[in-house]
XYZ file of C-alpha atoms in Angstrom:
652
model
C 127.258 67.250 188.494
C 130.227 69.611 188.312
C 133.642 69.613 186.154
C 136.628 67.714 187.875
C 138.523 70.582 186.312
C 136.127 73.620 185.077
C 136.856 75.716 181.998
C 138.063 78.187 183.826
C 141.099 76.459 185.024
C 142.614 76.115 181.672
C 142.043 79.705 180.722
C 138.990 79.402 179.244
C 135.961 81.559 179.535
C 133.628 80.725 176.814
C 132.436 77.300 174.990
C 134.334 78.635 172.100
C 137.437 79.855 172.852
C 140.373 78.529 171.472
C 142.094 75.757 172.454
C 144.611 75.893 175.146
C 147.963 74.710 175.887
C 146.842 73.519 179.372
C 143.966 71.821 177.692
C 146.287 69.854 175.303
C 148.603 68.925 178.245
C 145.551 67.405 180.183
C 144.234 65.406 177.414
C 147.602 64.235 176.691
C 148.375 63.394 180.471
C 144.600 61.675 180.454
C 145.272 59.401 177.240
C 148.736 58.339 178.747
C 147.069 57.128 182.084
C 144.406 55.443 180.022
C 146.983 53.748 178.188
C 146.009 55.054 174.685
C 149.157 57.282 174.193
C 152.286 55.027 174.660
C 155.738 56.074 173.100
C 155.248 54.451 170.089
C 151.839 56.938 169.459
C 151.703 59.947 167.531
C 149.183 62.399 167.333
C 148.483 63.407 163.897
C 145.795 66.058 164.886
C 143.873 67.474 167.943
C 140.817 69.254 167.390
C 138.160 71.246 169.730
C 134.965 69.176 170.085
C 132.443 71.755 168.776
C 130.109 72.303 171.412
C 126.317 72.009 170.897
C 124.910 75.354 169.436
C 121.867 75.048 171.952
C 124.435 75.309 174.705
C 126.653 78.178 173.112
C 123.586 80.264 172.257
C 122.214 79.645 175.882
C 125.959 80.091 177.511
C 125.931 83.090 180.381
C 128.752 85.253 180.976
C 130.382 83.899 183.823
C 128.902 80.273 183.635
C 131.776 78.052 184.436
C 129.862 74.518 183.894
C 130.509 73.421 180.426
C 132.355 70.375 178.867
C 135.708 71.419 177.091
C 136.652 68.201 174.999
C 139.304 67.464 172.304
C 139.005 64.953 169.662
C 142.725 63.414 169.294
C 143.840 61.035 166.478
C 146.032 58.392 167.810
C 148.652 56.741 165.394
C 150.459 53.538 166.099
C 153.723 54.368 164.500
C 155.072 50.426 164.571
C 152.115 48.923 163.275
C 150.077 51.779 161.078
C 147.021 51.389 163.498
C 144.953 54.273 163.781
C 142.024 55.703 166.440
C 140.455 58.602 167.355
C 139.478 59.311 171.118
C 137.115 61.813 172.403
C 138.611 63.372 175.632
C 136.513 65.513 178.452
C 139.536 67.937 180.002
C 136.803 69.146 182.348
C 135.900 65.650 183.441
C 139.186 63.922 183.172
C 138.281 61.050 181.043
C 137.927 59.317 177.692
C 134.735 59.437 176.623
C 134.945 57.697 173.428
C 137.217 55.453 171.137
C 137.056 54.114 167.488
C 139.178 52.413 165.138
C 139.627 54.124 161.873
C 139.503 51.515 159.485
C 142.336 52.863 157.274
C 142.888 49.096 155.592
C 139.325 48.703 154.321
C 137.620 50.805 151.325
C 136.891 54.043 151.100
C 140.031 53.668 153.170
C 141.911 57.104 154.380
C 145.071 58.149 156.780
C 145.369 60.651 159.234
C 147.197 63.851 158.321
C 151.038 63.575 158.122
C 153.291 64.429 161.119
C 156.032 66.933 160.869
C 158.683 64.285 161.812
C 157.351 62.283 158.516
C 158.817 64.185 156.578
C 162.149 64.252 157.800
C 161.777 60.142 158.006
C 160.555 60.206 154.400
C 163.832 62.193 153.573
C 166.156 59.842 155.622
C 164.307 56.502 154.084
C 164.729 58.019 150.344
C 168.222 59.105 150.523
C 169.764 55.745 152.104
C 168.283 54.154 149.344
C 171.013 52.821 146.725
C 168.643 53.053 143.896
C 168.194 56.729 144.623
C 172.135 57.233 145.174
C 172.419 55.453 141.902
C 170.035 57.583 140.111
C 171.727 60.804 141.836
C 175.000 59.473 140.412
C 173.796 58.943 137.007
C 173.169 63.029 136.824
C 176.576 63.300 137.912
C 175.322 64.410 141.470
C 177.423 62.272 144.410
C 177.399 64.875 147.125
C 173.856 64.872 148.139
C 174.319 66.584 151.563
C 172.020 69.548 150.358
C 169.633 67.661 148.139
C 165.896 68.430 149.069
C 163.821 65.160 149.241
C 160.318 66.464 149.012
C 157.817 64.364 150.625
C 154.098 64.781 149.323
C 150.883 63.352 149.627
C 150.325 60.311 147.114
C 146.902 60.556 146.212
C 144.829 57.498 145.684
C 145.256 54.838 143.136
C 143.798 51.314 143.775
C 146.408 49.607 141.048
C 149.061 50.065 143.238
C 148.123 48.138 145.841
C 149.322 49.927 148.940
C 145.946 51.215 150.057
C 145.587 50.557 153.671
C 149.398 51.380 153.829
C 150.590 54.859 155.207
C 152.360 56.101 151.989
C 154.264 58.932 151.185
C 155.791 60.194 147.372
C 158.926 61.793 147.116
C 160.690 64.014 144.516
C 163.784 65.252 144.764
C 165.325 68.712 144.296
C 169.039 69.587 144.584
C 170.293 72.377 146.695
C 173.982 72.635 145.640
C 174.843 74.138 148.856
C 173.455 75.388 152.256
C 171.073 78.471 151.083
C 170.623 77.393 147.812
C 167.411 77.508 146.451
C 166.390 73.696 145.942
C 163.106 74.418 143.738
C 165.422 76.123 141.099
C 167.088 72.342 140.507
C 164.264 70.270 140.090
C 165.586 66.365 139.319
C 163.071 65.491 136.355
C 161.914 61.795 136.406
C 163.327 60.929 140.044
C 160.152 59.666 142.088
C 159.900 57.512 145.437
C 157.048 55.664 146.911
C 157.666 55.366 150.417
C 155.641 53.440 152.943
C 156.346 55.029 156.252
C 155.331 51.869 158.412
C 157.477 49.898 156.777
C 160.337 52.444 156.540
C 161.115 51.518 152.618
C 161.014 52.857 149.665
C 158.642 50.366 147.902
C 158.956 51.496 144.414
C 161.453 53.950 142.607
C 160.961 55.367 139.062
C 164.128 56.945 137.228
C 162.968 58.248 133.644
C 165.464 60.872 133.971
C 167.216 62.082 130.867
C 166.603 65.638 131.646
C 169.848 67.714 132.933
C 169.261 69.486 136.286
C 168.625 72.951 135.720
C 171.688 74.591 136.775
C 170.735 78.386 136.850
C 171.142 80.723 139.904
C 167.230 81.614 140.684
C 167.301 83.353 143.877
C 165.140 86.070 145.823
C 166.825 86.668 149.192
C 168.382 89.965 149.654
C 172.126 88.433 149.841
C 171.377 87.448 146.195
C 169.208 90.359 144.831
C 171.361 92.883 145.571
C 170.356 96.343 147.058
C 166.629 97.224 147.308
C 165.641 100.308 144.889
C 165.302 103.704 147.100
C 162.657 105.389 144.902
C 160.065 103.934 147.251
C 159.188 106.471 150.245
C 158.170 105.456 153.628
C 154.144 105.085 153.759
C 153.630 105.097 157.892
C 150.023 103.844 158.590
C 149.338 105.756 162.258
C 146.167 106.208 164.816
C 147.307 108.327 167.402
C 144.067 107.441 169.411
C 143.875 103.842 169.117
C 142.093 101.130 167.164
C 138.242 101.338 166.733
C 137.741 97.720 167.971
C 137.743 96.101 171.527
C 139.081 92.775 172.384
C 137.484 91.145 175.431
C 139.427 87.456 175.280
C 137.901 85.508 171.861
C 135.174 88.221 171.453
C 135.898 91.302 169.211
C 133.656 94.041 168.775
C 134.442 96.871 165.859
C 131.588 99.333 165.120
C 128.319 97.457 164.355
C 130.183 94.191 164.020
C 130.690 91.617 166.863
C 132.381 87.773 166.601
C 134.656 85.619 168.443
C 137.525 84.403 166.693
C 138.545 80.871 166.844
C 141.959 78.874 165.379
C 142.665 75.096 165.188
C 144.739 72.938 163.728
C 143.236 71.842 160.586
C 141.155 75.456 159.722
C 143.265 77.657 160.775
C 141.415 80.735 161.798
C 137.440 80.285 162.691
C 134.931 83.146 162.869
C 131.930 82.139 165.224
C 128.702 84.003 166.357
C 129.224 86.957 163.884
C 126.624 89.570 164.134
C 125.775 93.045 162.854
C 124.201 95.641 165.663
C 121.181 97.248 163.714
C 119.804 100.054 166.622
C 119.579 98.509 169.939
C 119.843 94.738 168.718
C 122.820 92.797 167.593
C 121.393 90.499 164.997
C 123.162 87.044 163.938
C 124.730 86.528 160.270
C 126.832 83.856 160.694
C 126.897 80.939 163.202
C 130.488 79.571 162.260
C 132.866 80.763 159.127
C 135.703 78.738 158.074
C 137.857 77.856 155.208
C 138.258 73.965 156.189
C 139.534 72.559 152.979
C 141.319 73.111 149.379
C 143.106 71.171 146.970
C 145.694 71.793 144.721
C 145.067 69.346 141.565
C 147.973 69.341 138.375
C 147.020 69.142 134.969
C 150.519 66.914 133.594
C 150.555 63.950 132.446
C 154.379 63.387 133.708
C 155.001 60.633 135.996
C 156.362 62.881 138.617
C 153.050 65.154 138.827
C 150.037 63.260 137.431
C 149.170 62.227 140.804
C 149.150 65.121 142.340
C 146.093 66.678 144.031
C 147.003 68.000 147.655
C 144.297 68.690 150.161
C 146.285 71.443 152.215
C 144.045 70.894 155.275
C 143.008 67.159 155.154
C 146.325 65.802 154.482
C 148.664 68.607 155.889
C 146.932 71.177 158.414
C 147.105 74.512 157.256
C 146.411 75.682 161.215
C 149.529 73.357 162.221
C 151.807 75.314 159.436
C 150.285 78.560 160.256
C 153.096 81.361 160.510
C 153.843 83.483 163.446
C 153.091 87.351 161.576
C 155.646 90.246 161.905
C 154.469 93.886 162.238
C 155.934 95.632 159.315
C 155.847 92.876 157.127
C 152.775 90.822 157.034
C 150.456 93.616 159.070
C 150.597 96.960 159.167
C 149.129 99.610 161.517
C 148.095 99.461 164.947
C 147.708 95.697 165.112
C 146.042 93.143 168.005
C 147.138 89.734 167.633
C 145.545 86.211 168.505
C 148.100 83.691 169.819
C 147.474 79.992 169.040
C 148.016 76.789 170.180
C 148.086 73.187 168.226
C 149.510 70.332 169.173
C 152.806 68.559 167.964
C 153.582 64.838 166.679
C 153.828 63.775 170.142
C 150.334 65.599 171.744
C 152.502 68.256 173.311
C 151.449 71.666 172.967
C 152.945 73.801 170.156
C 152.270 77.721 170.270
C 151.840 79.860 167.506
C 152.915 83.130 168.996
C 150.970 85.783 166.428
C 149.000 83.052 164.819
C 146.142 85.771 163.385
C 146.519 89.182 162.873
C 143.694 91.932 163.419
C 143.839 95.450 161.983
C 141.895 98.345 160.560
C 142.332 99.581 157.209
C 141.024 102.765 154.739
C 139.516 101.353 152.291
C 138.522 104.357 149.712
C 135.262 105.795 149.199
C 132.063 104.110 150.983
C 129.549 106.786 149.584
C 129.899 110.052 148.175
C 127.031 112.455 146.497
C 127.611 116.225 145.070
C 124.288 118.229 144.954
C 124.692 121.062 142.853
C 124.446 124.289 145.032
C 125.006 122.328 148.095
C 128.064 120.893 150.116
C 129.578 117.690 148.637
C 129.176 114.748 150.775
C 131.529 112.179 151.195
C 132.692 109.530 153.688
C 135.285 107.175 153.554
C 135.129 103.178 153.938
C 137.089 101.281 156.404
C 137.446 97.736 157.141
C 138.468 95.203 159.769
C 141.040 92.935 158.645
C 141.526 89.253 160.492
C 144.282 87.226 158.769
C 146.484 84.484 158.920
C 149.426 82.942 156.715
C 150.039 79.132 156.226
C 152.885 77.883 154.410
C 152.682 74.176 152.909
C 155.766 73.091 150.949
C 156.699 75.411 148.173
C 153.479 77.582 148.183
C 152.184 80.305 150.990
C 148.627 80.556 151.350
C 147.056 84.083 153.283
C 143.488 83.682 154.582
C 141.860 87.449 154.834
C 138.316 88.019 156.020
C 136.917 91.667 155.853
C 134.171 93.536 157.735
C 132.951 96.870 156.193
C 131.044 99.449 157.532
C 128.056 99.065 155.293
C 127.271 95.466 156.491
C 129.196 93.466 153.961
C 131.840 90.772 154.672
C 134.724 89.838 152.045
C 136.745 86.797 151.841
C 140.184 86.893 150.198
C 143.062 84.421 150.026
C 146.311 85.336 148.802
C 148.364 82.478 146.780
C 152.118 83.524 146.863
C 155.084 81.308 147.518
C 157.439 78.995 144.918
C 155.474 77.514 142.018
C 156.121 73.726 141.760
C 158.477 72.941 138.592
C 159.906 70.367 136.741
C 162.949 70.309 134.474
C 163.224 70.086 130.841
C 165.193 70.662 127.786
C 165.261 74.506 127.286
C 162.808 75.687 124.652
C 160.465 72.990 125.527
C 156.879 72.781 124.105
C 154.907 71.054 126.823
C 151.188 71.483 126.452
C 150.643 70.802 130.571
C 153.919 72.632 131.397
C 154.861 76.091 130.341
C 158.527 76.914 130.463
C 159.136 80.037 132.911
C 162.928 79.750 132.800
C 165.445 78.223 130.838
C 165.026 74.287 131.242
C 162.520 74.752 133.978
C 158.870 73.947 133.378
C 155.811 74.812 135.851
C 152.737 72.429 135.326
C 149.112 74.072 135.003
C 147.400 73.235 138.433
C 144.652 74.889 140.192
C 143.815 76.216 143.892
C 140.478 75.846 144.895
C 139.558 76.491 148.219
C 135.940 75.818 150.055
C 134.670 78.156 152.305
C 132.105 76.841 155.021
C 129.301 78.972 155.817
C 127.380 78.052 158.981
C 124.682 80.850 158.564
C 122.370 82.510 160.924
C 120.357 84.977 159.271
C 118.588 86.516 162.152
C 118.410 82.861 163.674
C 119.165 78.948 162.908
C 115.720 79.266 160.718
C 117.062 80.057 157.223
C 116.286 78.886 153.593
C 118.142 79.501 150.609
C 117.335 81.145 146.950
C 119.115 81.505 143.769
C 118.674 84.858 141.619
C 119.152 85.087 138.146
C 118.974 88.092 135.870
C 116.579 87.564 132.664
C 116.309 88.844 129.281
C 112.543 89.746 128.140
C 112.566 89.049 124.229
C 111.363 92.096 121.912
C 107.685 91.953 122.264
C 104.523 93.001 124.012
C 106.233 92.652 127.767
C 109.393 94.595 126.340
C 108.312 96.795 122.812
C 111.636 99.117 123.127
C 114.097 95.925 123.700
C 115.731 97.370 126.730
C 113.610 95.972 129.754
C 115.231 92.899 131.582
C 114.326 91.752 135.148
C 115.233 89.107 137.470
C 114.123 85.489 138.691
C 114.496 84.137 142.334
C 113.920 80.577 142.585
C 113.863 78.693 146.262
C 116.057 75.515 146.536
C 113.940 73.650 148.599
C 116.412 70.470 149.209
C 120.319 70.043 149.333
C 121.866 70.649 146.233
C 125.069 71.770 144.376
C 125.070 74.644 141.910
C 127.387 76.830 139.750
C 128.189 80.198 139.013
C 126.759 82.014 135.647
C 128.756 85.348 135.336
C 126.406 85.814 131.922
C 123.537 85.386 134.076
C 124.699 87.193 137.228
C 123.869 84.327 139.517
C 123.792 84.807 142.973
C 122.129 82.945 145.940
C 120.281 84.374 149.132
C 120.175 82.963 152.619
C 117.074 84.545 153.722
C 115.576 84.423 157.330
C 112.158 82.339 157.707
C 110.651 84.548 161.041
C 111.667 88.140 159.895
C 110.692 90.907 157.444
C 112.542 93.957 156.608
C 110.467 97.368 156.249
C 109.136 96.611 152.783
C 107.917 93.608 154.136
C 110.376 91.048 152.498
C 112.303 88.283 154.568
C 115.749 89.725 156.009
C 118.684 88.098 153.904
C 122.292 87.968 152.742
C 123.500 87.627 149.245
C 126.740 85.561 148.417
C 128.246 86.623 145.443
C 130.778 84.309 144.090
C 134.032 83.913 142.146
C 132.825 82.506 139.066
C 136.421 80.789 137.697
C 136.779 77.331 136.601
C 135.622 74.561 138.500
C 137.550 71.033 139.060
C 139.513 70.553 135.683
C 140.056 66.880 136.240
C 137.487 64.886 134.611
C 134.828 62.916 136.029
C 135.926 59.589 137.094
C 139.459 60.685 137.690
C 140.816 60.208 141.041
C 141.133 63.929 141.452
C 137.456 64.353 140.991
C 136.628 61.323 143.217
C 138.245 62.440 145.907
C 137.554 66.653 145.615
C 133.795 66.529 144.723
C 133.338 69.574 146.533
C 135.458 71.218 143.947
C 132.960 69.974 141.177
C 130.637 73.056 141.908
C 130.639 76.417 143.239
C 127.898 76.088 145.408
C 126.806 73.470 147.604
C 123.447 73.869 150.547
C 123.381 71.513 152.746
C 121.169 71.503 156.323
C 123.466 71.383 159.154
C 124.923 68.155 160.405
C 127.533 68.380 163.313
C 129.642 65.585 161.544
C 129.752 67.091 158.004
C 132.579 69.890 158.831
C 135.495 68.720 156.165
C 134.073 68.979 152.701
C 136.128 66.406 151.614
C 135.761 64.127 154.647
C 138.038 63.650 157.760
C 140.949 61.760 156.223
C 141.242 62.831 152.588
C 144.920 61.387 152.691
C 144.770 58.007 150.578
C 141.023 58.240 150.436
C 139.031 56.841 147.585
C 136.391 59.879 148.283
C 134.072 61.260 150.297
C 132.297 64.451 151.715
C 129.590 66.445 150.112
C 129.309 64.819 146.840
C 128.306 61.984 148.937
C 126.042 64.168 151.573
C 123.911 65.376 149.396
C 122.815 62.508 147.885
C 120.436 62.474 150.946
C 118.405 65.055 149.532
C 117.362 66.687 152.979
C 115.352 69.720 153.287
C 117.022 73.021 152.905
C 113.950 75.023 153.793
C 113.086 76.847 157.109
C 115.964 74.893 158.740
C 119.860 75.148 159.983
C 121.836 76.230 156.605
C 125.281 75.796 155.521
C 126.925 77.383 152.137
C 130.217 75.994 151.025
C 131.374 78.117 148.393
C 134.143 76.664 146.380
C 136.654 79.195 144.453
C 140.392 80.011 143.388
C 142.616 80.634 140.630
C 143.468 78.490 137.730
C 147.024 79.055 137.296
C 149.259 78.938 134.043
C 152.606 79.679 135.444
C 154.235 82.665 133.873
C 158.039 83.643 133.767
C 156.792 86.804 136.198
C 155.736 84.211 138.603
C 159.567 82.934 139.013
C 161.411 82.556 141.194
C 158.888 84.034 143.756
C 155.216 84.423 142.859
C 153.391 87.774 143.557
C 150.190 87.164 145.317
C 147.449 85.705 143.277
C 144.133 87.027 144.621
C 140.521 85.108 144.846
C 137.443 85.236 146.825
C 133.890 86.339 147.557
C 131.710 88.733 149.104
C 128.558 88.236 151.726
C 126.326 91.459 151.183
C 123.258 92.538 153.215
C 120.405 92.470 150.852
C 116.861 93.700 152.605
C 118.471 92.790 155.630
C 118.649 96.135 156.808
C 116.304 99.036 155.924
C 118.293 101.566 154.576
C 122.434 102.410 154.490
C 123.921 101.655 157.956
C 126.818 103.936 157.259
C 125.103 107.262 157.186
C 126.477 108.258 160.642
C 130.120 107.633 159.372
C 131.680 110.541 160.324
C 133.717 112.666 158.083
C 137.245 112.412 158.528
C 138.357 114.830 156.554
C 141.981 116.099 156.438
C 140.968 119.384 157.003
C 139.889 118.258 160.379
C 143.508 116.932 161.326
C 144.648 120.465 160.576
C 142.109 122.667 162.269
C 139.608 123.313 160.019
C 135.973 122.617 159.528
C 134.524 118.977 159.313
C 133.661 119.231 155.664
C 136.302 117.919 153.225
C 137.535 120.760 150.814
C 139.889 120.472 147.649
C 141.225 123.500 148.107
C 140.037 125.063 144.657
């Protein structure tokens, strides 16, 4: 049956294209007409329904006969009831509806609406107890104060499971344009029932004065910029090396499709590497669908904090519009994105994703005595986006290299979350980073989802470790060591070990390389601390993915978010539960989940705005190719650009 509205009528030419404004508008209209969306209904989240892999892999360019559906979360603001609807915009119908049992264990609430932040602030500032608490601190003019609404975690002893709750801390902005984060109001916290519209609990333990120091980072306060840095210009007079056709990107040997959605942000689909005349698949789908930020402070205003910035706040919905010369340098291609606002209308994010090329130093080099030295410069394709969630800003950068390697890097910056204390305070959970300003220890634990497809969907997983050999018959001189590969036969969680050089391989079960081994890609992890919250804690139950560096599971379309669909106020779901099934990961469609990120003990140099903190991992071909694929990279020497020969020359 032909669609009522074919995908092309919505500006879509491929099943994996980003959601368009026309599709969101159509989905909203269908829901209104079906009675599913009324004046009191809000839309916390709209996500594309991922098309089946066989449909995508069998898609023929130009075909206009595939379905485009959206999964829409519906919140009734008057009752707090939550439903999910699957809407086919091509067929013009609601395909499915289900109630979300937010009042039943293990509970869970939809992501927060933008309007709820303002509403929570209004509720708190109208509360007489909050006003009295501020007055007790000598603050009677609260017109510029910032009430920061934050996800409340899950603590069943509080008795509000099933209610739509939010906690609010207070920061005092003394005047318009003041930096509110520099003036935390210690010991004051409000627990707000958003459905009832009231503060159900206000805690005031504050005897600490509100810090009054001036801490600013904007040019109007910092003063004239330094003049010692000279301009650095990046030019590509012949244009970039990449080509873009809709969502399809081609750069050197790489091909991929660029996607974006409200929760995960940037998604890369069908990543392949060209080997001779063949585009060989590497990854079917790659994203960073979740991150948790657990705090290690026992203070009443912080012990409950373990934000899920994707699952509670929506990273993609909070994406920045990037600017040339600021966020990206060089010859840039931008991808615009569209998400839904709180009412289910399209909300465009212009320039949500930046793509450009960067020089990356030496790719390979050798100097042979008596012969002309050979050196080639490395270059990488960069796809990135930034999301701002409250006080923190997060950059997500995917790098593709000429040698077939892929790097994923996150950049954490923004303003560290702070509290107040008496100047000179020693606090084992929160170092003093400025007089009277304490910044609690915390972690930023990201989780990448890598739906692998190394030479097809039939893959297996192996773990490699370096092995020392005791002095003896097998190691008579004591210098020998070797390695050990162990197949991971069923879904599992594993941890990095820097001493053993532990790495993981996704191998093809149907293709061999030139030396007769299965073709493979290697995951080199970031071996940082795992979740520091103790087993049995609320944070540990809710963020099971952060307890291990690697999880390997068979593909399941329902397993998309490592902390589950609705981690907000949820008792715990996701990877820790899924792997209990013990499913096989041999010769099957395999998904790797890699957790990584910094554990942050704040320092004075992080204040009042934090320099970027980097973290990430690498994926490298390991027997995927039969030789160095970058032998034919040209010698772009300076001499060539000045009329000389094609060889590098140092001028001696």
